[in-house]
XYZ file of N, CA, C and O in Angstrom:
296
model
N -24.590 36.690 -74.662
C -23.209 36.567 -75.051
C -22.529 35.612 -74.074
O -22.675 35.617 -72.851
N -21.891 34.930 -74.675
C -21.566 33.794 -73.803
C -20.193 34.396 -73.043
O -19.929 35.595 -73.130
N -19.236 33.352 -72.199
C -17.812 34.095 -71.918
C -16.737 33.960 -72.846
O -15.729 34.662 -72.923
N -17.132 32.780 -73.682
C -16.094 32.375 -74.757
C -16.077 33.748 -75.693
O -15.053 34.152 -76.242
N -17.402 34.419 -75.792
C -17.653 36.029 -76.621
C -17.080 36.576 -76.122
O -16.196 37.084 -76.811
N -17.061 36.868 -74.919
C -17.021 38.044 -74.472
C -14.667 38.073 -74.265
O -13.890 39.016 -74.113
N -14.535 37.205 -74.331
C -12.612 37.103 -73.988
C -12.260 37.724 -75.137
O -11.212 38.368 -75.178
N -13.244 37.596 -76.435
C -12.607 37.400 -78.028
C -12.981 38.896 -78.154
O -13.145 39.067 -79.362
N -13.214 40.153 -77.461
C -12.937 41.076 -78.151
C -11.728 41.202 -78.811
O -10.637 40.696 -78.549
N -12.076 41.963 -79.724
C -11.139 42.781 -80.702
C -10.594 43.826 -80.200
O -11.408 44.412 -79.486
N -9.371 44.446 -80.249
C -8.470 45.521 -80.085
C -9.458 46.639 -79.954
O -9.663 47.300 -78.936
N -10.137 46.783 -81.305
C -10.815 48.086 -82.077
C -11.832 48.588 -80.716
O -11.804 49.637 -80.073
N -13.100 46.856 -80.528
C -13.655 46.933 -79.721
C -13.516 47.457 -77.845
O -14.460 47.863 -77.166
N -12.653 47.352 -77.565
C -11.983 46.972 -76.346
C -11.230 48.892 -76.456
O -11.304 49.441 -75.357
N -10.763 49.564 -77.289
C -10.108 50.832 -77.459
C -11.712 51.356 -77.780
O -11.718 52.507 -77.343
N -12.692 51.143 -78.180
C -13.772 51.957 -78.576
C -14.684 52.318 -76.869
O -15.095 53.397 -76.443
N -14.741 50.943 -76.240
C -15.487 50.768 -75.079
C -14.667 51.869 -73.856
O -15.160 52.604 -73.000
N -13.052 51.554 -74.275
C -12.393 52.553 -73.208
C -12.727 53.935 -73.449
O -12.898 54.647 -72.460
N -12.888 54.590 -74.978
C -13.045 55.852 -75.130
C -14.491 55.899 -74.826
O -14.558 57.115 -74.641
N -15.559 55.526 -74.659
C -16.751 55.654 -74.565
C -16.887 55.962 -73.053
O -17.630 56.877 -72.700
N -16.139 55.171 -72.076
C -16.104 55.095 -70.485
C -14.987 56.715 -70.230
O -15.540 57.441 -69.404
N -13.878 57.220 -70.663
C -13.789 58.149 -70.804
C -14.782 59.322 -70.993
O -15.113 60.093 -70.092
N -15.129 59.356 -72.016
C -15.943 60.818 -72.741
C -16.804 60.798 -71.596
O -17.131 61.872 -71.091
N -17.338 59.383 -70.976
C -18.736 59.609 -69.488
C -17.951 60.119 -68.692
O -18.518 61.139 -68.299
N -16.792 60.014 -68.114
C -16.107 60.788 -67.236
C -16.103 62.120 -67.009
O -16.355 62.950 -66.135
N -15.645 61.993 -68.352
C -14.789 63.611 -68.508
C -16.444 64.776 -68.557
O -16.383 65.963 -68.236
N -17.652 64.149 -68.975
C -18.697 64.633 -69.037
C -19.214 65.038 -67.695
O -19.345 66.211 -67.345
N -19.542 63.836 -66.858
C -19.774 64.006 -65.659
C -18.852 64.685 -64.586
O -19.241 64.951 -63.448
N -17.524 64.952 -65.086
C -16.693 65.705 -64.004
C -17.133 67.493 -65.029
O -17.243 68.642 -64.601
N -17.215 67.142 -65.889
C -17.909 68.740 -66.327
C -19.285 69.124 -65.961
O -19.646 70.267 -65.680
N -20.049 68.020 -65.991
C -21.465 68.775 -65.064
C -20.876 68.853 -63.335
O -21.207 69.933 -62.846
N -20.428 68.337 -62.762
C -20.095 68.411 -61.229
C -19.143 69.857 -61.580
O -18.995 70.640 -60.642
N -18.624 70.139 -62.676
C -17.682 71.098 -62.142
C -18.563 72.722 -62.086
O -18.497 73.656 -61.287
N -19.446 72.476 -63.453
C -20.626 73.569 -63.503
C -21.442 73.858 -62.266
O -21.680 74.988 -61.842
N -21.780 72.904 -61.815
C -22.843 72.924 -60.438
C -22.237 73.145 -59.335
O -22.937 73.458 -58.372
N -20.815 73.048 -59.170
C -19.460 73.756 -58.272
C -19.434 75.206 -58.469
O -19.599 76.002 -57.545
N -19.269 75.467 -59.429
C -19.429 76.878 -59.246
C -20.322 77.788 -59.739
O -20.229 79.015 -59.778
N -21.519 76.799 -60.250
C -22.672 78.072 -59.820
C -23.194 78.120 -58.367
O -23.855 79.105 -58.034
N -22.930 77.047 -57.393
C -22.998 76.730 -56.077
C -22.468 78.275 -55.388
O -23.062 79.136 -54.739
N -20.514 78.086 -56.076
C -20.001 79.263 -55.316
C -20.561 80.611 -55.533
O -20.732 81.504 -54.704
N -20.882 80.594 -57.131
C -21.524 81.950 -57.622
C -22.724 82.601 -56.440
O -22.787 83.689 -55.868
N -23.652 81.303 -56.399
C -24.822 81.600 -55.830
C -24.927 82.121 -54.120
O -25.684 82.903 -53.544
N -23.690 81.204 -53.625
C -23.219 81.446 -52.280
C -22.780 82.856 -52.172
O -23.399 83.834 -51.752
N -21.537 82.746 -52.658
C -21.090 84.375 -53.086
C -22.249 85.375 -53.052
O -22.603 85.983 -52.042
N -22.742 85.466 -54.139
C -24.487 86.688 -54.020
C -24.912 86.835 -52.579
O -24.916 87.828 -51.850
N -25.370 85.217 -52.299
C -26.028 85.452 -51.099
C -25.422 86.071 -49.789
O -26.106 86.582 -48.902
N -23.939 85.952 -49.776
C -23.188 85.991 -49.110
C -22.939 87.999 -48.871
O -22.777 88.734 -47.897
N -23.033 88.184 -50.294
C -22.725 89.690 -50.397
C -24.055 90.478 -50.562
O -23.995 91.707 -50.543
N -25.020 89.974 -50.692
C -26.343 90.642 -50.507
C -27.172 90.620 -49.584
O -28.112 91.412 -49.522
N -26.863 89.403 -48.449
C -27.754 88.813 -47.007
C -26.632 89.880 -46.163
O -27.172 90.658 -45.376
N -25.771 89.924 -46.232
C -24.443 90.154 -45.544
C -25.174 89.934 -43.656
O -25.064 90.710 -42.707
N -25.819 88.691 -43.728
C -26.135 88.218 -42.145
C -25.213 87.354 -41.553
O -24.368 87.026 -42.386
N -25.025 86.846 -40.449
C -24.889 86.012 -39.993
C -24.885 84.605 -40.592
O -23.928 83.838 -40.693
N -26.113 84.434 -40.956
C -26.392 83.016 -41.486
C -26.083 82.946 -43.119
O -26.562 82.038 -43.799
N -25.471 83.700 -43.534
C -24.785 83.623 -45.019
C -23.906 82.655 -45.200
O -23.546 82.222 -44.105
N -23.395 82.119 -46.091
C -22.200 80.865 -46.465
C -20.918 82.001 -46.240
O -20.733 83.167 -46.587
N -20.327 81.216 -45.642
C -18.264 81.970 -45.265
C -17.790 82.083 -46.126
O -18.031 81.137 -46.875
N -16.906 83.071 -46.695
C -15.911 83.101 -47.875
C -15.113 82.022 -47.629
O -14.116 82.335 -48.280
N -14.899 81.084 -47.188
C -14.269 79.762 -47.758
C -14.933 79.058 -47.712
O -14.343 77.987 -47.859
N -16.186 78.882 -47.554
C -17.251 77.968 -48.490
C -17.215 78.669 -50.085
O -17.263 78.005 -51.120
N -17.149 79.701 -50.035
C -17.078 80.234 -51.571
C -15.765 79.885 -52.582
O -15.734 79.636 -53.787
N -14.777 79.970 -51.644
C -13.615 79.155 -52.043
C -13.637 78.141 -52.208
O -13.564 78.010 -53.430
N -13.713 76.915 -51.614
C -13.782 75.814 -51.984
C -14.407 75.434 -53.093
O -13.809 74.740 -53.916
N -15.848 75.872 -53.307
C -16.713 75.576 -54.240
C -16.155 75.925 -55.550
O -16.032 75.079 -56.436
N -15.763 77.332 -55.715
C -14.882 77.387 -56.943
C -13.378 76.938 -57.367
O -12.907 77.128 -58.488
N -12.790 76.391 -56.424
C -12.028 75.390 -56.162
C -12.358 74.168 -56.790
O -11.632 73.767 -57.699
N -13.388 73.490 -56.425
C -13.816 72.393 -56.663
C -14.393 72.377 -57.957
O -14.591 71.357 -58.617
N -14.751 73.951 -58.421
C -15.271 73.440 -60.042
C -14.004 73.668 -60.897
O -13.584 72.874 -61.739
N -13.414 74.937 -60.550
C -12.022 75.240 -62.234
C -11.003 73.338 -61.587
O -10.082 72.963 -62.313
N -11.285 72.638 -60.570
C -10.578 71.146 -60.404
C -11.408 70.643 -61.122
O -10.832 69.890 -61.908
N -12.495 70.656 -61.282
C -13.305 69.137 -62.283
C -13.049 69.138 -63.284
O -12.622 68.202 -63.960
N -13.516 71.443 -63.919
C -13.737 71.573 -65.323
C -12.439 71.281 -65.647
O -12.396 70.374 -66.478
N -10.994 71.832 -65.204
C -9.700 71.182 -65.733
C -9.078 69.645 -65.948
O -8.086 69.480 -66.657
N -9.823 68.410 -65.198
C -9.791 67.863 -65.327
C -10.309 66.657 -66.243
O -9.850 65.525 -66.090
């Protein structure tokens, strides 16, 4: 495609390419938001079933579910 092609999109084209770069967004901030809080889920367990020392802190558990209901809402 040359550059003289590529200036001459069309409206249609150019609104189709933006919604396409969207929907990857909004997809990929929904897998990051899933893997956020099965992170916290998993921390959490470990956290309440190791109950050691070397367990993740309840605000590592916070954050993490923090960081996912922020992606998945977004």
């Amino acid at each position: 495609m040359s550059d003289l092609t590529a200036e001459r999109l069309t409206l249609a084209e150019r609104v189709r390419a933006r919604g396409r770069l969207v929907r990857a967004r909004r997809n990929t901030l929904a897998v990051a938001g899933r893997m956020a809080l099965l992170l916290g889920a998993t921390a959490a367990a470990t956290s309440l079933l190791a109950g050691s020392a070397h367990a993740p802190s309840g605000s590592f558990v916070v954050q993490c579910f923090a960081l996912g209901g922020a992606a998945l809402a977004a």
